């Protein structure tokens, strides 16, 4: 077959295959154009999942008749003033979106340039351009796309359900809206407005959080930690969710680079590393991070849809982000997700059988706000395993510790040998003693390790542990590393190991359980092919396994002194709001909420 030059129409349709993958990509391209045009408000309508009509109206710069005529031509753009691809400040630059859309749908653009008196319209139907005609419209541009993919029925077959396409449109629009809090956005499905976002005043950290909550959910607003850092000529700001606020996928991690929402592997990997051991495996943190870098530091011309990028100096970006996130998370200290206590309250059922006395009935008259919860004072019938704090401790707790305003309050009781109940000035705190202690031991192990080594404790009688499969071999292969962590082991025949010393921090621990869990952690890392490249991450897992074994297990009775010591330690320890598995270590129930439960408010 002879080679032939393809006709422009076919070229456009081929290009459309890359740029316009689905209705949401049309919305993305048109909204990006509106943002580039300096719009302050952008209204989007999409019916039938975007396969019926997509309309994007903006109040931006608009186009005069000549520009309008050129805009739908291939490779025509106003965004590359010189031929330099290394200083791109706009979202678009390829001059491909409008001709691609025009090649596969019925496209009509109505526009009036700022300061001009007339508006004009141009239409392209499956690649056939109609002549320009006068139209009526205020300043700005309105683009309508009807019957998307009618010119390419093969593509139409790949569309998902109307609902799925509508959801993808909303997702794309939210990403762009999050990246541009200075612009007002709305989305309608033709029948009703499904999203309406007002513009925020400048100052991301001061003004944009509430609007971000409309996109990421109100949990995020409550649990968002401000992030701000700069390094050389790069800076990052935004909000990072507390580690206890995690989601099953990375969809809620919003990353914006120079105003462009991106899904970048480098950034995603860096975020994962920064949260590291704070979020359970397979779960993802929520965040909205805005990275600003000099335009020549980043290449956006990597993918036709421009959702991927390449950084000139990936390491600089990585360390900026890790530093910023670690600082934000560290500053959060022992804070855990506020929504957890709301969930807990929501789950508490009121005993419906109990008649509610009329207002003024004697039992409810005594005082509006109890001085204490009285858990310790009260008869303990409902709690079988409450260990009563000593009278001495009770007095001290009420007068000193609660009053001294410790964030986690004074321990008042232990229930089921598992939970510590503490009281602060305005709340009841429930601590999971095992989870909390585990985090403390883990952070101490990490601290000791970075300060030159974990101190060891010699076992009076070395313990011989039998292990099966490759477990013994895996442990022995890591024996040098383990020794630095305070665990001294030696081979003892083919399937056994003798343990001579253990990390002193662990106290009396179940050596056999520890070894078999450690072997599991090591073998799993091998399977993942993580090898030595991710030694740091593997170390975290090893330490976390150790901490789990050295912890006050659920089921151990604690003295009041031990309980209070644990609370004070938690307050001092970074990241103590969650255990190494990402579960919360405590929840706080506000007194006002408890009063509501009992209808005192
Ligand atoms: N809403 C709009 N308001 C004003 N001008 C617009 C608008 N939409 C498009 N234009 C003009 O039309 C040109 C072509 O738009 P098109 O989206 O096809 O290409 P681009 O944005 O330059 O690059 P890309 O293909 O990367 O999006 C733009 O460069 C811009 O000058
Ligand atoms: Mg464009």
Coordinates of C-alpha atoms and ligand atoms in Angstrom, one line a residue:
X1 CA 0.0 0.0 0.0
X2 CA 1.3 3.4 -0.9
X3 CA 1.8 6.0 1.9
X4 CA -0.6 8.9 1.8
X5 CA -0.9 12.1 3.8
X6 CA -4.0 11.9 5.9
X7 CA -6.8 14.6 5.4
X8 CA -7.1 17.2 8.3
X9 CA -10.5 15.8 9.3
X10 CA -9.1 12.4 10.0
X11 CA -6.0 13.8 11.7
X12 CA -8.3 15.7 14.1
X13 CA -10.3 12.6 14.8
X14 CA -7.2 10.6 15.6
X15 CA -6.0 13.4 17.9
X16 CA -9.4 13.4 19.5
X17 CA -8.9 9.8 20.5
X18 CA -6.1 10.9 22.8
X19 CA -7.5 14.2 24.1
X20 CA -11.2 13.4 24.3
X21 CA -11.4 10.1 25.9
X22 CA -14.8 10.5 27.5
X23 CA -17.3 13.3 28.3
X24 CA -15.3 14.3 31.4
X25 CA -12.3 15.1 29.2
X26 CA -14.4 17.6 27.2
X27 CA -15.5 19.2 30.4
X28 CA -11.9 19.3 31.6
X29 CA -10.6 20.9 28.3
X30 CA -13.4 23.5 28.2
X31 CA -13.0 24.5 31.9
X32 CA -9.3 24.7 31.5
X33 CA -9.8 27.1 28.6
X34 CA -12.1 29.2 30.7
X35 CA -9.6 29.3 33.5
X36 CA -6.8 30.3 31.1
X37 CA -9.1 33.1 29.8
X38 CA -9.1 34.6 33.3
X39 CA -12.7 33.8 34.2
X40 CA -14.0 34.6 37.7
X41 CA -17.0 32.3 37.3
X42 CA -17.5 29.2 35.3
X43 CA -20.9 27.4 34.9
X44 CA -21.0 23.9 33.6
X45 CA -24.1 22.0 32.5
X46 CA -23.9 18.3 31.4
X47 CA -26.9 16.3 30.5
X48 CA -27.1 12.5 29.9
X49 CA -23.7 12.0 31.5
X50 CA -22.3 14.6 29.0
X51 CA -23.3 12.6 25.9
X52 CA -26.4 14.8 25.4
X53 CA -25.1 18.3 26.0
X54 CA -22.1 19.8 27.6
X55 CA -22.2 23.6 28.1
X56 CA -19.4 25.6 29.7
X57 CA -20.0 29.4 30.1
X58 CA -17.4 31.8 31.5
X59 CA -16.9 35.5 32.0
X60 CA -13.3 35.5 30.8
X61 CA -11.5 37.5 28.1
X62 CA -13.6 36.1 25.3
X63 CA -12.6 36.1 21.6
X64 CA -13.0 38.5 18.7
X65 CA -14.3 37.1 15.4
X66 CA -10.8 36.4 13.9
X67 CA -9.7 34.5 17.0
X68 CA -12.9 32.6 17.1
X69 CA -12.4 31.4 13.6
X70 CA -8.8 30.3 14.4
X71 CA -9.6 28.7 17.7
X72 CA -11.2 25.6 16.1
X73 CA -8.3 25.1 13.8
X74 CA -5.7 22.5 14.6
X75 CA -2.5 23.7 16.3
X76 CA -3.9 27.2 16.8
X77 CA -3.2 28.6 20.2
X78 CA -2.8 32.0 21.9
X79 CA -0.8 30.5 24.7
X80 CA 2.6 30.1 23.3
X81 CA 3.8 33.7 22.6
X82 CA 7.3 32.5 21.6
X83 CA 8.3 29.0 20.6
X84 CA 9.4 28.1 24.1
X85 CA 7.9 25.0 25.7
X86 CA 9.8 25.4 28.9
X87 CA 7.8 28.4 30.3
X88 CA 4.3 27.2 30.2
X89 CA 2.1 29.1 32.7
X90 CA -1.3 28.2 31.2
X91 CA -3.2 25.0 31.4
X92 CA -3.5 24.6 27.6
X93 CA -0.8 25.1 25.0
X94 CA -1.2 22.5 22.4
X95 CA -4.0 24.1 20.4
X96 CA -5.7 20.8 20.0
X97 CA -8.7 20.6 22.3
X98 CA -11.3 22.6 20.3
X99 CA -10.5 21.1 16.9
X100 CA -10.5 17.6 18.5
X101 CA -13.9 18.1 20.1
X102 CA -15.2 19.6 16.8
X103 CA -14.1 16.5 15.0
X104 CA -16.2 14.1 17.0
X105 CA -19.3 16.1 18.0
X106 CA -21.4 19.2 17.2
X107 CA -19.5 22.1 18.6
X108 CA -20.7 25.7 18.9
X109 CA -18.8 28.5 20.5
X110 CA -20.3 31.9 21.2
X111 CA -18.0 34.6 22.4
X112 CA -17.6 38.3 23.0
X113 CA -14.2 39.8 23.7
X114 CA -13.9 42.1 26.7
X115 CA -14.6 45.7 25.5
X116 CA -16.1 44.5 22.2
X117 CA -19.7 45.4 21.3
X118 CA -20.7 42.3 19.4
X119 CA -20.6 38.6 20.0
X120 CA -20.0 35.9 17.4
X121 CA -20.6 32.3 17.0
X122 CA -18.8 29.6 15.2
X123 CA -19.9 26.0 14.7
X124 CA -18.1 22.8 13.8
X125 CA -20.1 19.6 13.1
X126 CA -18.1 16.4 12.9
X127 CA -15.2 18.4 11.5
X128 CA -17.2 20.5 9.1
X129 CA -16.8 24.2 10.0
X130 CA -19.7 26.6 9.3
X131 CA -19.1 30.3 8.6
X132 CA -18.9 32.7 11.5
X133 CA -22.1 34.6 12.4
X134 CA -23.1 37.4 14.7
X135 CA -24.7 36.4 18.0
X136 CA -25.9 37.8 21.3
X137 CA -24.0 37.3 24.5
X138 CA -22.4 39.3 27.3
X139 CA -18.6 39.3 27.6
X140 CA -17.0 35.9 27.9
X141 CA -17.4 32.6 26.1
X142 CA -20.0 29.9 26.0
X143 CA -19.1 26.5 24.4
X144 CA -21.8 23.9 23.7
X145 CA -20.9 20.4 22.7
X146 CA -23.8 18.2 21.6
X147 CA -24.0 14.5 20.7
X148 CA -20.4 13.7 21.7
X149 CA -18.9 10.9 19.7
X150 CA -21.8 10.6 17.3
X151 CA -19.1 10.9 14.6
X152 CA -17.1 8.1 16.1
X153 CA -19.6 5.4 17.0
X154 CA -16.8 3.0 18.0
X155 CA -15.8 5.3 20.9
X156 CA -19.5 5.6 21.9
X157 CA -19.5 1.9 22.6
X158 CA -16.9 2.4 25.3
X159 CA -18.9 4.7 27.4
X160 CA -19.9 3.6 30.9
X161 CA -23.3 4.2 32.3
X162 CA -24.7 7.7 32.3
X163 CA -24.2 7.8 36.0
X164 CA -20.6 6.8 35.8
X165 CA -19.9 9.4 33.2
X166 CA -21.7 12.1 35.2
X167 CA -19.6 11.1 38.3
X168 CA -16.4 11.4 36.2
X169 CA -17.5 14.9 35.1
X170 CA -18.1 16.0 38.7
X171 CA -14.7 14.5 39.7
X172 CA -12.8 16.4 36.9
X173 CA -14.6 19.6 37.7
X174 CA -14.0 19.3 41.4
X175 CA -10.3 18.8 40.8
X176 CA -10.1 21.9 38.7
X177 CA -12.3 23.9 41.2
X178 CA -10.1 22.8 44.1
X179 CA -7.0 24.0 42.2
X180 CA -8.7 27.4 41.7
X181 CA -10.4 28.6 44.8
X182 CA -10.4 32.2 43.4
X183 CA -13.0 31.2 40.7
X184 CA -16.7 30.5 41.4
X185 CA -18.0 27.2 39.9
X186 CA -21.3 25.5 39.3
X187 CA -22.4 22.2 37.9
X188 CA -25.8 21.4 36.7
X189 CA -27.2 18.2 35.2
X190 CA -29.8 20.1 33.3
X191 CA -32.4 19.6 35.9
X192 CA -30.7 20.9 39.0
X193 CA -27.5 22.4 40.3
X194 CA -25.4 19.6 41.8
X195 CA -22.4 21.7 42.9
X196 CA -22.1 25.4 43.7
X197 CA -18.9 26.9 44.9
X198 CA -18.4 30.6 45.6
X199 CA -15.1 32.3 45.0
X200 CA -12.6 32.6 47.9
X201 CA -10.6 35.7 48.7
X202 CA -6.8 35.3 48.2
X203 CA -4.9 33.4 50.9
X204 CA -5.3 29.6 50.5
X205 CA -4.5 28.8 54.1
X206 CA -6.8 31.4 55.5
X207 CA -9.8 31.3 53.3
X208 CA -10.0 28.2 51.2
X209 CA -10.5 25.4 53.7
X210 CA -14.3 25.6 54.0
X211 CA -14.6 25.4 50.2
X212 CA -12.3 22.5 50.1
X213 CA -14.6 20.8 52.6
X214 CA -17.4 21.0 50.0
X215 CA -15.1 18.9 47.8
X216 CA -13.4 16.6 50.2
X217 CA -16.1 16.4 52.9
X218 CA -16.6 18.1 56.2
X219 CA -14.5 15.5 58.0
X220 CA -11.5 16.9 56.2
X221 CA -12.2 20.4 57.4
X222 CA -12.2 19.3 61.0
X223 CA -9.1 17.1 60.6
X224 CA -7.0 19.2 58.2
X225 CA -3.5 20.3 59.3
X226 CA -2.1 23.3 57.5
X227 CA 1.0 22.6 55.4
X228 CA 3.4 25.3 54.4
X229 CA 7.0 25.1 53.4
X230 CA 9.5 26.5 50.9
X231 CA 12.8 25.4 49.6
X232 CA 14.8 27.4 47.1
X233 CA 12.3 28.7 44.6
X234 CA 9.8 26.0 45.2
X235 CA 7.0 26.1 47.7
X236 CA 4.1 24.0 48.9
X237 CA 1.0 24.9 50.9
X238 CA -2.3 23.3 51.6
X239 CA -3.9 20.9 54.0
X240 CA -3.1 17.4 55.0
X241 CA -5.6 15.2 56.7
X242 CA -4.8 13.6 60.1
X243 CA -3.5 10.1 59.6
X244 CA -6.6 8.6 61.3
X245 CA -8.6 10.1 58.4
X246 CA -7.9 7.6 55.6
X247 CA -9.7 6.3 52.6
X248 CA -9.5 3.1 50.6
X249 CA -8.0 4.7 47.5
X250 CA -6.0 7.8 46.6
X251 CA -8.9 9.6 44.9
X252 CA -9.1 12.0 47.8
X253 CA -5.5 13.1 47.6
X254 CA -5.7 16.3 45.6
X255 CA -2.4 17.5 44.2
X256 CA -2.0 20.7 42.3
X257 CA 1.2 21.8 40.5
X258 CA 1.3 25.4 39.3
X259 CA -2.5 25.5 39.2
X260 CA -2.8 22.2 37.4
X261 CA -4.5 19.2 39.1
X262 CA -2.3 16.2 38.5
X263 CA -2.0 12.6 39.4
X264 CA 1.7 12.2 39.7
X265 CA 3.4 9.0 40.8
X266 CA 6.4 10.8 42.3
X267 CA 4.2 13.0 44.4
X268 CA 1.8 10.1 45.4
X269 CA 4.8 8.0 46.4
X270 CA 6.3 10.8 48.4
X271 CA 3.0 11.4 50.2
X272 CA 2.8 7.7 51.1
X273 CA 6.4 7.8 52.4
X274 CA 5.6 10.9 54.5
X275 CA 2.6 9.3 56.1
X276 CA 4.5 6.0 56.2
X277 CA 3.7 4.1 59.3
X278 CA 0.9 6.4 60.4
X279 CA -1.7 5.2 57.9
X280 CA -2.6 1.5 57.7
X281 CA -1.3 -0.4 54.7
X282 CA -3.6 -0.2 51.6
X283 CA -5.3 3.0 53.0
X284 CA -4.7 6.5 51.7
X285 CA -4.6 9.9 53.5
X286 CA -6.7 12.8 52.4
X287 CA -5.0 16.0 51.3
X288 CA -5.0 19.0 49.2
X289 CA -1.5 20.2 48.4
X290 CA -0.5 23.1 46.1
X291 CA 3.0 22.9 44.8
X292 CA 4.5 26.0 43.0
X293 CA 7.7 25.5 41.1
X294 CA 9.4 27.7 38.4
X295 CA 7.8 26.6 35.1
X296 CA 11.1 25.4 33.7
X297 CA 11.4 23.0 36.6
X298 CA 8.5 20.9 35.3
X299 CA 7.7 19.4 31.9
X300 CA 3.9 19.2 31.3
X301 CA 4.2 18.1 27.7
X302 CA 4.4 14.4 28.7
X303 CA 0.8 13.3 28.0
X304 CA -1.9 14.6 25.7
X305 CA -4.3 15.1 28.6
X306 CA -1.5 16.8 30.6
X307 CA -2.3 14.9 33.8
X308 CA 1.2 13.7 34.2
X309 CA 4.4 15.7 34.6
X310 CA 8.1 15.3 34.8
X311 CA 10.2 17.2 37.3
X312 CA 13.7 18.3 36.4
X313 CA 14.8 17.7 40.0
X314 CA 12.5 15.1 41.5
X315 CA 14.6 14.8 44.6
X316 CA 14.2 18.5 45.5
X317 CA 10.4 18.1 45.1
X318 CA 10.4 15.0 47.2
X319 CA 12.3 16.4 50.1
X320 CA 10.3 19.6 50.1
X321 CA 7.1 17.6 50.4
X322 CA 8.4 15.1 52.9
X323 CA 9.7 17.8 55.1
X324 CA 6.4 19.8 54.9
X325 CA 4.2 16.9 55.6
X326 CA 6.3 15.5 58.4
X327 CA 6.3 18.9 60.1
X328 CA 2.5 19.3 59.8
X329 CA 1.9 15.7 61.0
X330 CA 4.4 16.1 63.9
X331 CA 2.8 19.3 65.0
X332 CA -0.5 17.5 65.3
X333 CA 1.0 15.5 68.2
X334 CA -1.5 13.2 69.8
X335 CA -4.6 14.6 68.0
X336 CA -6.8 12.0 66.5
X337 CA -9.7 12.3 64.1
X338 CA -12.5 14.4 65.6
X339 CA -15.1 12.6 63.5
X340 CA -14.3 9.4 65.4
X341 CA -16.0 10.7 68.5
X342 CA -19.0 11.9 66.5
X343 CA -19.2 8.4 65.0
X344 CA -19.1 7.0 68.5
X345 CA -21.8 9.3 69.8
X346 CA -24.0 8.5 66.8
X347 CA -23.7 4.8 67.6
X348 CA -24.7 5.2 71.2
X349 CA -28.4 4.2 71.4
X350 CA -30.6 5.8 74.0
X351 CA -32.5 3.2 76.0
X352 CA -35.9 3.9 74.6
X353 CA -37.8 2.0 77.3
X354 CA -36.8 4.6 79.8
X355 CA -39.5 7.2 80.3
X356 CA -38.2 10.8 80.1
X357 CA -39.5 12.7 83.1
X358 CA -41.2 16.0 82.5
X359 CA -39.0 19.1 82.8
X360 CA -38.6 20.0 86.4
X361 CA -38.8 16.4 87.7
X362 CA -36.7 16.0 90.8
X363 CA -34.1 13.7 89.5
X364 CA -33.1 16.1 86.8
X365 CA -33.3 19.2 88.9
X366 CA -30.1 19.0 90.9
X367 CA -27.6 20.7 88.7
X368 CA -27.4 21.4 85.0
X369 CA -23.7 20.6 84.6
X370 CA -22.2 17.8 86.7
X371 CA -19.0 18.6 88.4
X372 CA -17.6 15.3 87.4
X373 CA -18.9 12.3 85.5
X374 CA -18.9 10.4 88.7
X375 CA -17.9 7.2 87.0
X376 CA -15.6 6.4 89.9
X377 CA -18.1 7.6 92.6
X378 CA -21.0 5.8 91.1
X379 CA -22.1 2.3 92.0
X380 CA -20.4 0.2 89.4
X381 CA -23.0 -2.3 88.5
X382 CA -22.9 -1.9 84.7
X383 CA -19.1 -2.1 84.6
X384 CA -18.0 -5.4 86.0
X385 CA -14.3 -5.0 85.5
X386 CA -13.8 -1.4 86.7
X387 CA -10.8 -1.1 88.8
X388 CA -11.5 1.7 91.1
X389 CA -8.8 4.3 91.5
X390 CA -7.7 4.7 95.1
X391 CA -9.4 7.4 97.2
X392 CA -6.1 9.3 97.3
X393 CA -5.8 9.2 93.5
X394 CA -9.4 10.3 93.0
X395 CA -8.9 13.4 95.1
X396 CA -5.7 14.3 93.4
X397 CA -7.1 13.7 90.0
X398 CA -10.1 15.9 90.4
X399 CA -8.3 18.8 91.9
X400 CA -4.9 18.6 90.3
X401 CA -4.7 16.9 87.0
X402 CA -8.0 17.7 85.5
X403 CA -7.7 21.3 86.6
X404 CA -4.1 21.5 85.4
X405 CA -5.6 21.1 82.0
X406 CA -3.8 18.0 80.7
X407 CA -5.1 17.5 77.2
X408 CA -5.9 13.8 77.9
X409 CA -7.0 14.5 81.5
X410 CA -6.9 12.4 84.6
X411 CA -7.4 8.7 84.6
X412 CA -10.6 7.8 86.4
X413 CA -11.1 4.1 85.8
X414 CA -10.1 1.1 83.7
X415 CA -12.8 -1.0 82.1
X416 CA -12.5 -4.5 80.8
X417 CA -8.8 -4.3 81.6
X418 CA -8.6 -2.7 78.1
X419 CA -9.8 0.9 78.1
X420 CA -8.8 3.7 80.3
X421 CA -11.5 6.3 81.1
X422 CA -10.1 9.7 81.7
X423 CA -11.7 13.0 82.5
X424 CA -10.7 16.5 81.3
X425 CA -12.3 19.8 82.1
X426 CA -14.9 19.4 79.3
X427 CA -14.7 15.9 78.0
X428 CA -14.5 12.2 78.7
X429 CA -11.5 10.5 77.1
X430 CA -11.5 6.7 76.3
X431 CA -8.0 5.3 75.6
X432 CA -7.3 1.9 74.1
X433 CA -4.4 1.1 76.3
X434 CA -2.8 -1.5 74.0
X435 CA -3.0 0.7 70.9
X436 CA -1.6 3.7 72.8
X437 CA 1.2 1.9 74.5
X438 CA 2.2 0.3 71.2
X439 CA 2.6 3.7 69.6
X440 CA 4.7 4.9 72.5
X441 CA 7.0 2.0 72.4
X442 CA 7.3 2.3 68.7
X443 CA 8.2 6.0 68.8
X444 CA 10.7 5.3 71.5
X445 CA 12.3 2.5 69.5
X446 CA 12.6 4.8 66.6
X447 CA 14.0 7.6 68.7
X448 CA 16.6 5.2 70.3
X449 CA 17.6 4.0 66.9
X450 CA 18.2 7.4 65.5
X451 CA 20.2 8.3 68.7
X452 CA 22.7 5.5 68.1
X453 CA 21.0 2.3 69.0
X454 CA 18.4 0.5 71.0
X455 CA 19.6 -0.6 74.4
X456 CA 19.4 -4.3 75.0
X457 CA 18.5 -6.5 77.9
X458 CA 20.1 -9.9 78.3
X459 CA 17.8 -12.8 78.9
X460 CA 18.8 -14.7 82.0
X461 CA 18.2 -17.9 80.2
X462 CA 18.6 -17.7 76.4
X463 CA 15.4 -18.7 74.8
X464 CA 15.3 -21.3 72.0
X465 CA 12.5 -20.8 69.4
X466 CA 11.6 -23.4 66.8
X467 CA 10.4 -21.9 63.6
X468 CA 9.1 -23.4 60.4
X469 CA 9.7 -22.9 56.7
X470 CA 12.0 -20.0 55.7
X471 CA 11.3 -18.1 58.9
X472 CA 14.6 -19.0 60.7
X473 CA 16.6 -18.2 57.5
X474 CA 14.9 -14.9 57.0
X475 CA 15.6 -13.8 60.6
X476 CA 19.2 -14.9 60.5
X477 CA 19.8 -13.1 57.2
X478 CA 18.6 -9.9 59.0
X479 CA 20.5 -10.7 62.2
X480 CA 22.9 -7.7 62.0
X481 CA 20.0 -5.3 61.4
X482 CA 18.1 -6.9 64.2
X483 CA 21.0 -6.5 66.6
X484 CA 21.0 -2.7 66.0
X485 CA 17.4 -2.9 67.0
X486 CA 18.3 -4.6 70.2
X487 CA 17.5 -8.2 69.3
X488 CA 20.4 -10.6 69.4
X489 CA 19.8 -14.0 67.8
X490 CA 21.9 -16.9 66.7
X491 CA 21.3 -20.0 64.6
X492 CA 20.5 -23.1 66.6
X493 CA 20.2 -26.0 64.2
X494 CA 18.4 -25.7 60.9
X495 CA 14.9 -24.7 62.1
X496 CA 15.6 -23.0 65.4
X497 CA 17.0 -19.8 66.7
X498 CA 18.4 -18.9 70.1
X499 CA 17.5 -15.4 71.4
X500 CA 20.1 -14.0 73.8
X501 CA 19.1 -10.3 74.2
X502 CA 15.9 -8.3 73.5
X503 CA 15.2 -4.6 73.3
X504 CA 15.1 -3.3 76.9
X505 CA 12.1 -1.1 76.0
X506 CA 9.9 -4.2 75.3
X507 CA 10.1 -5.3 78.9
X508 CA 8.9 -8.9 79.5
X509 CA 7.7 -10.0 76.1
X510 CA 6.5 -13.1 74.3
X511 CA 9.8 -13.9 72.5
X512 CA 8.4 -16.7 70.4
X513 CA 5.5 -14.6 69.2
X514 CA 7.8 -11.7 68.4
X515 CA 10.2 -13.8 66.3
X516 CA 7.5 -15.5 64.3
X517 CA 5.8 -12.1 63.6
X518 CA 9.2 -10.5 62.7
X519 CA 9.9 -13.4 60.3
X520 CA 6.5 -12.8 58.7
X521 CA 7.3 -9.1 58.3
X522 CA 10.7 -9.9 56.7
X523 CA 9.3 -12.6 54.4
X524 CA 6.5 -10.3 53.2
X525 CA 9.0 -7.6 52.4
X526 CA 11.0 -10.0 50.3
X527 CA 7.9 -11.1 48.4
X528 CA 7.1 -7.5 47.6
X529 CA 10.5 -7.3 46.1
X530 CA 11.2 -4.3 48.4
X531 CA 14.7 -5.6 49.1
X532 CA 17.2 -3.2 50.6
X533 CA 16.0 -0.2 48.6
X534 CA 13.2 0.4 51.0
X535 CA 15.2 -0.6 54.1
X536 CA 13.8 2.4 55.9
X537 CA 10.2 1.3 55.3
X538 CA 11.0 -2.2 56.2
X539 CA 12.7 -1.0 59.4
X540 CA 9.5 0.8 60.3
X541 CA 7.6 -2.5 59.9
X542 CA 10.1 -4.4 62.0
X543 CA 10.0 -1.8 64.7
X544 CA 6.2 -1.7 64.6
X545 CA 6.1 -5.5 65.0
X546 CA 8.4 -5.3 68.0
X547 CA 6.4 -2.5 69.5
X548 CA 3.3 -4.6 69.2
X549 CA 4.9 -7.3 71.3
X550 CA 6.3 -5.0 73.9
X551 CA 3.0 -3.3 74.5
X552 CA 0.7 -3.4 77.4
X553 CA -1.7 -5.9 75.9
X554 CA -5.4 -5.5 76.3
X555 CA -6.4 -7.5 79.3
X556 CA -3.8 -6.2 81.7
X557 CA -5.0 -4.4 84.8
X558 CA -3.2 -1.1 85.3
X559 CA -2.7 0.9 88.5
X560 CA -3.9 4.5 88.5
X561 CA -0.3 5.7 88.5
X562 CA 0.4 3.5 85.4
X563 CA -2.7 4.8 83.7
X564 CA -1.8 8.5 84.3
X565 CA 1.8 7.9 83.3
X566 CA 0.5 6.4 80.0
X567 CA -1.7 9.5 79.4
X568 CA 1.2 11.9 80.1
X569 CA 3.4 9.9 77.8
X570 CA 0.9 10.1 75.0
X571 CA 0.7 13.8 75.3
X572 CA 4.4 14.1 74.9
X573 CA 4.8 11.6 72.0
X574 CA 4.4 12.6 68.4
X575 CA 1.8 10.8 66.4
X576 CA 0.3 9.1 69.5
X577 CA -3.2 9.8 68.2
X578 CA -3.0 6.5 66.3
X579 CA -1.3 3.1 66.8
X580 CA 1.1 1.6 64.3
X581 CA -1.8 0.1 62.4
X582 CA -3.5 3.5 61.9
X583 CA -6.2 2.8 64.4
X584 CA -7.0 5.6 66.8
X585 CA -5.5 5.3 70.3
X586 CA -8.2 7.3 72.0
X587 CA -11.5 9.1 71.4
X588 CA -12.7 12.2 73.2
X589 CA -16.4 12.7 74.0
X590 CA -17.2 16.3 74.7
X591 CA -19.3 16.8 77.9
X592 CA -21.7 18.9 75.9
X593 CA -22.3 16.0 73.5
X594 CA -22.8 13.6 76.4
X595 CA -25.3 16.0 77.9
X596 CA -27.2 16.0 74.6
X597 CA -27.3 12.2 74.7
X598 CA -29.1 12.5 78.0
X599 CA -31.2 15.3 76.7
X600 CA -29.9 17.7 79.3
X601 CA -29.4 20.2 76.5
Ligands
LIG1 N1 -13.2 30.0 27.0 C1 -12.3 30.7 26.2 N2 -12.2 32.0 26.3 C2 -11.3 32.7 25.6 N3 -10.5 32.1 24.6 C3 -10.6 30.8 24.4 C4 -11.5 30.0 25.2 N4 -11.4 28.7 24.8 C5 -10.5 28.7 23.8 N5 -10.0 29.9 23.6 C6 -8.9 30.3 22.6 O1 -8.9 29.3 21.7 C7 -7.6 28.7 21.6 C8 -7.7 27.3 21.2 O2 -8.2 26.5 22.3 P1 -7.8 25.0 22.5 O3 -8.3 24.5 23.8 O4 -8.1 24.3 21.3 O5 -6.2 25.1 22.6 P2 -5.3 25.6 23.8 O6 -6.1 25.8 25.0 O7 -4.5 26.7 23.3 O8 -4.3 24.3 24.0 P3 -4.8 22.8 24.5 O9 -5.1 22.0 23.3 O10 -3.6 22.4 25.2 O11 -6.0 23.0 25.3 C9 -6.9 29.0 22.9 O12 -5.5 29.1 22.7 C10 -7.6 30.4 23.2 O13 -6.9 31.4 22.6
LIG2 MG1 -7.3 24.4 25.7

